[in-house]
Amino acid sequence: MTALELRGIDKRFRAVHANKAVSLTVARGSVHGLIGENGAGKSTLMNVIYGFHRADAGEIRVQGKPVTIDSPQAAIAAGIGMVHQHFMLVENFTVLENIVLGAEGGRRLASGLAKARDELTRLAREYGLEVPLDAVVSELPVGLQQRVEILKALHRGADILILDEPTAVLAPQEADQLFRLLAHLRAQGKAVILVTHKLREIMAVTDRVTVMRHGAVVAEVATRETTPRELAEKMVGRAVLLQVEKGPARVGETLLNVDHLEVRDLHGVPRVKDVSFALRAGEIVGIAGVAGNGQSELLEALAGTLQPSRGEIRLEGRDLVREQLDPRARRRLGLAHVPEDRLHMGVIRSFSAQDNAILGYHDRPAYNRGLLVDRTAVRSDCEQKMRDYDVRPPNPKLSISAFSGGNQQKLVLAREIDADPRVLLVGQPTRGVDIGAIEFIHRRLVALRDAGKALLLVSVELDEILGLADRILVMNGGEIVGELARAEATEERLGLMMAGIKAEAAS
Amino acid sequence: MSAPTKLPRWAELGLLPLLNLAAALVLSGLIVRIMGENPWTACKLLVTGALGSQEAIGYTLYYATNFIFTGLAVAVAYQAGLFNIGAEGQAYIGGLGTGLVCLWLGHWPFWAVLPLAVLAGAGAGAGWAFIPAWLQARRGSHIVITTIMFNFIAAALMTYLLVNVLIKPGQQSPETREFAAGATMPAVHELLAKVGIEFAATPFNLSFGLALVAAGLVWLFLWRTRWGYALRVAGENPTAAVYAGISPSRVTIGAMLLSGVLAGGLGLNELMGAQHRLLLDFPSGAGFVGIAVALMGRNHPVGIFGAAVLFGALAQGGSQLSFDLPKLNRDMVVVIQGLVILFCGALENVFRTPLAALWRRKEPGER
């Protein structure tokens, strides 16, 4: 029995043909995967289903009947629920208040709340969705916050549930719990659409999978009958390497030494607690951890954009903290930084590609002639970078925001690597980057390691850490809870350590 | 993906401001109508009053000179992410510097007085901008609040100085004695007369050229030097600035100093070019008009030049208007200016959105 059927959905934004006659059928009691690279049209399609956009052409049928969905309200009325990647919860409300928000059922809050409480207790039992109804949302771990979102959708009578990149913020164990929950929903006859770019999840939990590329559906197959390699190739349109090829590390002298480092945030809360480690030439050290466990602050403290409250950072003997060296001075000493949040830190969105390609290096003699910027040098330098790093389109004058995430990242990487650093700090190098570019970026990072540089890699993608790192440090609650050589590391073990269980106990 | 509102460059820089201006004028016409005058007559008077004769053009460009200086002052701060409301006060105090040099050294030859007057105006303007800048950079006091307050302090200080210290002895009106000949900025009609061209006598003077040079230098600084680059980075994205090793607080102070220098240019035109003495309230709101000029000129020197001439024309044409049609007093001109600011600044998207929609509809065909 069909829960949701899309027929010939077509949507254009100016010159961008975001959805080209997309048809999709999702059966009741099934989990349907939707994968595709960034910009393949997945989000547009989901926004059409949920009423944020109206399709230019095409038909949406819910439970066999054609419906018009012109607003999220209409989508909810049709029995469609959506769990966004970034939760839509009021942080300082309780779970119960969040769930009834917008569906209070009358002018008086108390009676609505009481009715909702009974209903929710029933729903929670039925689907195994235990959530403390009176807890304040901000005090819940992300995994539970996500459950609140799911419960909210179910409470509004959703029979079709759309989950947009639901595991981006979860530890592996939390993701497994989510998958069990999805299986439960499937058994209850719900239709679930799982939007993701992680092949592992598609293989683990879906019944069927639809692959999109350039706005069109390129394949729809039963998950049992396909392989991750086949799906990846369909997504990208050519053969891809899922595994990074690399030889053993040839480790040299210690370049970066971190000693008892502590970083506090604006409120004085310690985010990095007593962290010590060493980084040596010729190795990639991965920092694994669930997002928000101090990795970002550690990276920023090393790069010089955050001031540590205690401890030492020594780069080839010089103490960066005591000398109070700013990021510019650190760059001169050979410490480069590919920031985690590309759009807020790594690039200036309103600037051209060539102006972005000198960010942080703009006062180098190579880019200046006397008092003035040497525009010819800046442009030809950017052209060179674009050639070397396959940035497309290779037009230095184009605004950086006109490039895809992958191409922006390649340019940032080119900027930092071309400066020939001794130590490279890399945060989330492939966030928002498509599979084709991921492969390229990973190969570059390994090449840099083989050239005898030291790399510190912070990533929330376990696959990335496992694929690139020679040594893995795991952070939880601001502390390094363990260190594993690549050979000893498994997803399972890392997952337990990321959840805060110490190395010894995890083994 | 949200609906993009990007327009072709020519529409963005040409069509859109024109549409906004037209809308402002239409609305002004309605008001003129309500006041009981013929909008068409008023419009004709406004245009001829501003551009209809040599005299009109001279006055228009003389006003425009002030607005170029203050517009540039606001724009440089804006490019650094700072909203400098204090160009009025900075121009006032900057003018004090220029005026003092002119009073003391006016008997020197012009070529010797000019550089000193420029430096004194720039220095005094920058000095007045420095205090709010320092408070913002080191203490986090909001620059909008402090610069507004510094306008009042500047006004009070100047009133005190002119009434009690600098006033020419033996008179009632709070102004200094007239500058000596060396402190007089050559007027354009005088310069033209030397090469045999006749031009009506107006206060339009050499500082217009200085304003154009300043506009060129500002462009060169912002878009062609590493310091201008750093300033724009800090203005666009302070987080990225810190990442790049650019200190946002140093940019704040540097940009405000430059802003003050530019505002200080007003004294050259107003005091050395027109009034030939220091007097009360000589910036007469040009610092605030500068905000509108920068806004309408998209904080770019070329746009600022155009907007300054427009506002100069409104100022000159407006005074002609109130002279010929007594029902429309000077305040009416302020209303028109206000409407132009409203449409070009606050209501910018009123026309942008439908225009962008028009382009979207056109686009798929020409892919």
mmCIF file of C-alpha atoms in Angstrom, chain B residues 105-319:
data_model
loop_
_atom_site.group_PDB
_atom_site.id
_atom_site.type_symbol
_atom_site.label_atom_id
_atom_site.label_comp_id
_atom_site.label_asym_id
_atom_site.label_seq_id
_atom_site.Cartn_x
_atom_site.Cartn_y
_atom_site.Cartn_z
ATOM 1 C CA LEU B 105 48.342 81.884 9.523
ATOM 2 C CA GLY B 106 45.943 83.538 7.102
ATOM 3 C CA HIS B 107 48.544 86.164 6.281
ATOM 4 C CA TRP B 108 50.825 83.447 4.845
ATOM 5 C CA PRO B 109 50.552 82.652 1.136
ATOM 6 C CA PHE B 110 47.740 80.264 0.169
ATOM 7 C CA TRP B 111 50.036 77.425 -0.946
ATOM 8 C CA ALA B 112 51.585 77.372 2.538
ATOM 9 C CA VAL B 113 48.306 77.670 4.416
ATOM 10 C CA LEU B 114 46.461 74.984 2.462
ATOM 11 C CA PRO B 115 48.509 71.912 3.513
ATOM 12 C CA LEU B 116 48.497 73.048 7.132
ATOM 13 C CA ALA B 117 44.750 73.704 7.032
ATOM 14 C CA VAL B 118 44.154 70.273 5.502
ATOM 15 C CA LEU B 119 46.322 68.611 8.140
ATOM 16 C CA ALA B 120 44.713 70.520 10.995
ATOM 17 C CA GLY B 121 41.199 69.680 9.768
ATOM 18 C CA ALA B 122 42.097 66.038 9.272
ATOM 19 C CA GLY B 123 43.846 65.824 12.629
ATOM 20 C CA ALA B 124 41.063 67.482 14.596
ATOM 21 C CA GLY B 125 38.365 65.394 12.857
ATOM 22 C CA ALA B 126 40.322 62.201 13.466
ATOM 23 C CA GLY B 127 40.941 63.179 17.074
ATOM 24 C CA TRP B 128 37.230 63.653 17.655
ATOM 25 C CA ALA B 129 36.509 60.247 16.059
ATOM 26 C CA PHE B 130 39.255 58.556 18.058
ATOM 27 C CA ILE B 131 37.517 58.689 21.425
ATOM 28 C CA PRO B 132 34.349 56.787 20.347
ATOM 29 C CA ALA B 133 36.565 54.436 18.330
ATOM 30 C CA TRP B 134 38.739 53.679 21.331
ATOM 31 C CA LEU B 135 35.683 53.214 23.541
ATOM 32 C CA GLN B 136 34.241 50.756 21.005
ATOM 33 C CA ALA B 137 37.447 48.823 20.445
ATOM 34 C CA ARG B 138 38.622 48.570 24.038
ATOM 35 C CA ARG B 139 35.502 49.001 26.123
ATOM 36 C CA GLY B 140 32.735 47.753 23.830
ATOM 37 C CA SER B 141 30.691 50.957 24.050
ATOM 38 C CA HIS B 142 28.476 50.998 21.009
ATOM 39 C CA ILE B 143 29.775 53.352 18.350
ATOM 40 C CA VAL B 144 26.291 54.488 17.308
ATOM 41 C CA ILE B 145 25.530 55.736 20.803
ATOM 42 C CA THR B 146 28.908 57.321 21.465
ATOM 43 C CA THR B 147 29.153 59.105 18.118
ATOM 44 C CA ILE B 148 25.671 60.568 18.553
ATOM 45 C CA MET B 149 26.637 61.818 21.976
ATOM 46 C CA PHE B 150 29.864 63.238 20.611
ATOM 47 C CA ASN B 151 27.840 65.307 18.144
ATOM 48 C CA PHE B 152 26.190 67.024 21.086
ATOM 49 C CA ILE B 153 29.458 67.446 22.934
ATOM 50 C CA ALA B 154 31.015 68.947 19.789
ATOM 51 C CA ALA B 155 28.105 71.372 19.423
ATOM 52 C CA ALA B 156 28.320 72.438 23.055
ATOM 53 C CA LEU B 157 32.076 72.834 22.911
ATOM 54 C CA MET B 158 31.923 74.939 19.758
ATOM 55 C CA THR B 159 29.192 77.149 21.201
ATOM 56 C CA TYR B 160 31.340 77.746 24.263
ATOM 57 C CA LEU B 161 34.444 78.514 22.209
ATOM 58 C CA LEU B 162 32.668 80.821 19.778
ATOM 59 C CA VAL B 163 30.685 82.692 22.410
ATOM 60 C CA ASN B 164 33.439 83.032 24.990
ATOM 61 C CA VAL B 165 36.834 82.623 23.387
ATOM 62 C CA LEU B 166 37.022 83.013 19.646
ATOM 63 C CA ILE B 167 34.346 85.637 19.138
ATOM 64 C CA LYS B 168 35.445 88.798 17.365
ATOM 65 C CA PRO B 169 35.477 91.464 20.065
ATOM 66 C CA GLY B 170 32.806 94.091 19.903
ATOM 67 C CA GLN B 171 29.994 92.202 18.210
ATOM 68 C CA GLN B 172 26.910 90.187 19.148
ATOM 69 C CA SER B 173 26.992 87.326 16.714
ATOM 70 C CA PRO B 174 29.112 84.345 17.855
ATOM 71 C CA GLU B 175 31.648 84.156 15.069
ATOM 72 C CA THR B 176 35.333 84.911 14.574
ATOM 73 C CA ARG B 177 36.885 87.666 12.550
ATOM 74 C CA GLU B 178 37.269 87.052 8.861
ATOM 75 C CA PHE B 179 40.239 85.006 7.630
ATOM 76 C CA ALA B 180 43.076 86.858 5.915
ATOM 77 C CA ALA B 181 43.466 86.470 2.159
ATOM 78 C CA GLY B 182 45.901 83.544 2.300
ATOM 79 C CA ALA B 183 43.232 81.355 3.870
ATOM 80 C CA THR B 184 40.722 81.770 1.067
ATOM 81 C CA MET B 185 40.082 78.769 -1.107
ATOM 82 C CA PRO B 186 40.069 79.977 -4.736
ATOM 83 C CA ALA B 187 36.551 79.950 -6.157
ATOM 84 C CA VAL B 188 35.962 78.182 -9.433
ATOM 85 C CA HIS B 189 34.689 81.321 -11.173
ATOM 86 C CA GLU B 190 37.941 83.084 -10.230
ATOM 87 C CA LEU B 191 40.046 80.244 -11.554
ATOM 88 C CA LEU B 192 38.027 80.106 -14.772
ATOM 89 C CA ALA B 193 38.315 83.854 -15.199
ATOM 90 C CA LYS B 194 42.112 83.459 -15.269
ATOM 91 C CA VAL B 195 41.864 81.276 -18.379
ATOM 92 C CA GLY B 196 39.296 83.591 -19.884
ATOM 93 C CA ILE B 197 36.118 81.631 -19.213
ATOM 94 C CA GLU B 198 33.261 83.490 -17.627
ATOM 95 C CA PHE B 199 31.305 81.732 -14.892
ATOM 96 C CA ALA B 200 28.756 83.107 -12.445
ATOM 97 C CA ALA B 201 30.125 83.992 -9.016
ATOM 98 C CA THR B 202 29.257 81.195 -6.543
ATOM 99 C CA PRO B 203 30.888 79.616 -3.501
ATOM 100 C CA PHE B 204 31.786 76.618 -5.708
ATOM 101 C CA ASN B 205 35.525 76.338 -5.059
ATOM 102 C CA LEU B 206 38.701 74.353 -5.352
ATOM 103 C CA SER B 207 37.781 72.021 -2.489
ATOM 104 C CA PHE B 208 35.426 70.250 -4.916
ATOM 105 C CA GLY B 209 38.626 69.005 -6.592
ATOM 106 C CA LEU B 210 40.049 68.028 -3.209
ATOM 107 C CA ALA B 211 36.846 66.065 -2.527
ATOM 108 C CA LEU B 212 37.241 64.196 -5.822
ATOM 109 C CA VAL B 213 40.863 63.422 -4.981
ATOM 110 C CA ALA B 214 39.715 62.174 -1.567
ATOM 111 C CA ALA B 215 37.120 59.935 -3.264
ATOM 112 C CA GLY B 216 39.788 58.509 -5.561
ATOM 113 C CA LEU B 217 42.150 57.877 -2.661
ATOM 114 C CA VAL B 218 39.414 56.207 -0.640
ATOM 115 C CA TRP B 219 38.712 53.875 -3.560
ATOM 116 C CA LEU B 220 42.409 53.124 -3.958
ATOM 117 C CA PHE B 221 42.795 52.501 -0.247
ATOM 118 C CA LEU B 222 39.760 50.254 0.176
ATOM 119 C CA TRP B 223 40.119 48.113 -2.942
ATOM 120 C CA ARG B 224 43.777 48.267 -3.834
ATOM 121 C CA THR B 225 45.762 48.097 -0.596
ATOM 122 C CA ARG B 226 46.281 45.358 1.967
ATOM 123 C CA TRP B 227 45.043 47.648 4.743
ATOM 124 C CA GLY B 228 41.826 48.354 2.870
ATOM 125 C CA TYR B 229 41.466 44.625 2.336
ATOM 126 C CA ALA B 230 41.880 44.013 6.056
ATOM 127 C CA LEU B 231 39.345 46.742 6.802
ATOM 128 C CA ARG B 232 36.752 45.192 4.496
ATOM 129 C CA VAL B 233 37.391 41.699 5.861
ATOM 130 C CA ALA B 234 36.788 42.939 9.397
ATOM 131 C CA GLY B 235 33.657 44.735 8.248
ATOM 132 C CA GLU B 236 32.203 41.763 6.422
ATOM 133 C CA ASN B 237 33.092 39.036 8.877
ATOM 134 C CA PRO B 238 34.883 39.747 12.167
ATOM 135 C CA THR B 239 35.275 36.019 12.862
ATOM 136 C CA ALA B 240 37.116 35.521 9.598
ATOM 137 C CA ALA B 241 39.186 38.608 10.389
ATOM 138 C CA VAL B 242 40.395 37.071 13.636
ATOM 139 C CA TYR B 243 41.099 33.854 11.741
ATOM 140 C CA ALA B 244 43.173 35.825 9.235
ATOM 141 C CA GLY B 245 45.144 37.512 11.998
ATOM 142 C CA ILE B 246 43.473 40.886 11.472
ATOM 143 C CA SER B 247 42.682 42.586 14.749
ATOM 144 C CA PRO B 248 39.090 43.880 14.583
ATOM 145 C CA SER B 249 39.745 46.443 17.309
ATOM 146 C CA ARG B 250 42.691 47.908 15.414
ATOM 147 C CA VAL B 251 40.554 48.070 12.282
ATOM 148 C CA THR B 252 37.838 49.819 14.294
ATOM 149 C CA ILE B 253 40.246 52.497 15.452
ATOM 150 C CA GLY B 254 41.924 52.858 12.054
ATOM 151 C CA ALA B 255 38.661 53.092 10.137
ATOM 152 C CA MET B 256 37.221 55.668 12.533
ATOM 153 C CA LEU B 257 40.373 57.796 12.352
ATOM 154 C CA LEU B 258 40.131 57.784 8.570
ATOM 155 C CA SER B 259 36.431 58.552 8.835
ATOM 156 C CA GLY B 260 37.234 61.560 11.008
ATOM 157 C CA VAL B 261 39.929 62.737 8.571
ATOM 158 C CA LEU B 262 37.404 62.689 5.715
ATOM 159 C CA ALA B 263 34.705 64.444 7.744
ATOM 160 C CA GLY B 264 37.303 67.073 8.584
ATOM 161 C CA GLY B 265 37.461 67.927 4.879
ATOM 162 C CA LEU B 266 34.136 69.732 5.149
ATOM 163 C CA GLY B 267 35.781 72.746 6.763
ATOM 164 C CA LEU B 268 37.918 73.339 3.668
ATOM 165 C CA ASN B 269 34.833 73.874 1.541
ATOM 166 C CA GLU B 270 32.558 75.506 4.057
ATOM 167 C CA LEU B 271 35.007 77.729 5.948
ATOM 168 C CA MET B 272 37.857 78.430 3.513
ATOM 169 C CA GLY B 273 35.630 78.284 0.432
ATOM 170 C CA ALA B 274 32.401 79.967 1.515
ATOM 171 C CA GLN B 275 32.187 81.564 4.975
ATOM 172 C CA HIS B 276 35.779 82.793 5.448
ATOM 173 C CA ARG B 277 35.368 82.724 9.227
ATOM 174 C CA LEU B 278 34.474 80.274 11.975
ATOM 175 C CA LEU B 279 30.818 80.398 12.933
ATOM 176 C CA LEU B 280 28.141 78.470 14.785
ATOM 177 C CA ASP B 281 26.750 75.277 13.243
ATOM 178 C CA PHE B 282 28.557 75.598 9.907
ATOM 179 C CA PRO B 283 28.200 71.845 9.042
ATOM 180 C CA SER B 284 24.398 72.473 9.158
ATOM 181 C CA GLY B 285 23.439 68.808 8.960
ATOM 182 C CA ALA B 286 25.851 67.769 6.193
ATOM 183 C CA GLY B 287 27.142 65.038 8.502
ATOM 184 C CA PHE B 288 23.699 63.497 8.628
ATOM 185 C CA VAL B 289 23.081 63.949 4.916
ATOM 186 C CA GLY B 290 26.377 62.061 4.524
ATOM 187 C CA ILE B 291 24.706 58.995 6.026
ATOM 188 C CA ALA B 292 22.031 59.132 3.341
ATOM 189 C CA VAL B 293 24.613 59.808 0.647
ATOM 190 C CA ALA B 294 26.692 56.798 1.707
ATOM 191 C CA LEU B 295 23.571 54.639 1.917
ATOM 192 C CA MET B 296 22.354 55.648 -1.509
ATOM 193 C CA GLY B 297 25.850 55.478 -3.009
ATOM 194 C CA ARG B 298 26.269 51.888 -1.757
ATOM 195 C CA ASN B 299 29.318 52.972 0.234
ATOM 196 C CA HIS B 300 31.322 53.195 -2.966
ATOM 197 C CA PRO B 301 33.128 56.439 -3.948
ATOM 198 C CA VAL B 302 31.532 56.533 -7.408
ATOM 199 C CA GLY B 303 28.050 56.056 -5.985
ATOM 200 C CA ILE B 304 28.793 58.591 -3.273
ATOM 201 C CA PHE B 305 29.767 61.167 -5.879
ATOM 202 C CA GLY B 306 26.473 60.654 -7.688
ATOM 203 C CA ALA B 307 24.411 60.712 -4.512
ATOM 204 C CA ALA B 308 26.242 63.801 -3.228
ATOM 205 C CA VAL B 309 25.450 65.699 -6.427
ATOM 206 C CA LEU B 310 21.806 64.591 -6.134
ATOM 207 C CA PHE B 311 21.553 65.803 -2.556
ATOM 208 C CA GLY B 312 23.420 68.964 -3.501
ATOM 209 C CA ALA B 313 20.824 69.549 -6.200
ATOM 210 C CA LEU B 314 18.003 68.928 -3.719
ATOM 211 C CA ALA B 315 19.527 71.395 -1.292
ATOM 212 C CA GLN B 316 20.036 74.106 -3.914
ATOM 213 C CA GLY B 317 16.842 73.438 -5.896
ATOM 214 C CA GLY B 318 14.935 73.249 -2.645
ATOM 215 C CA SER B 319 15.995 76.666 -1.472
#
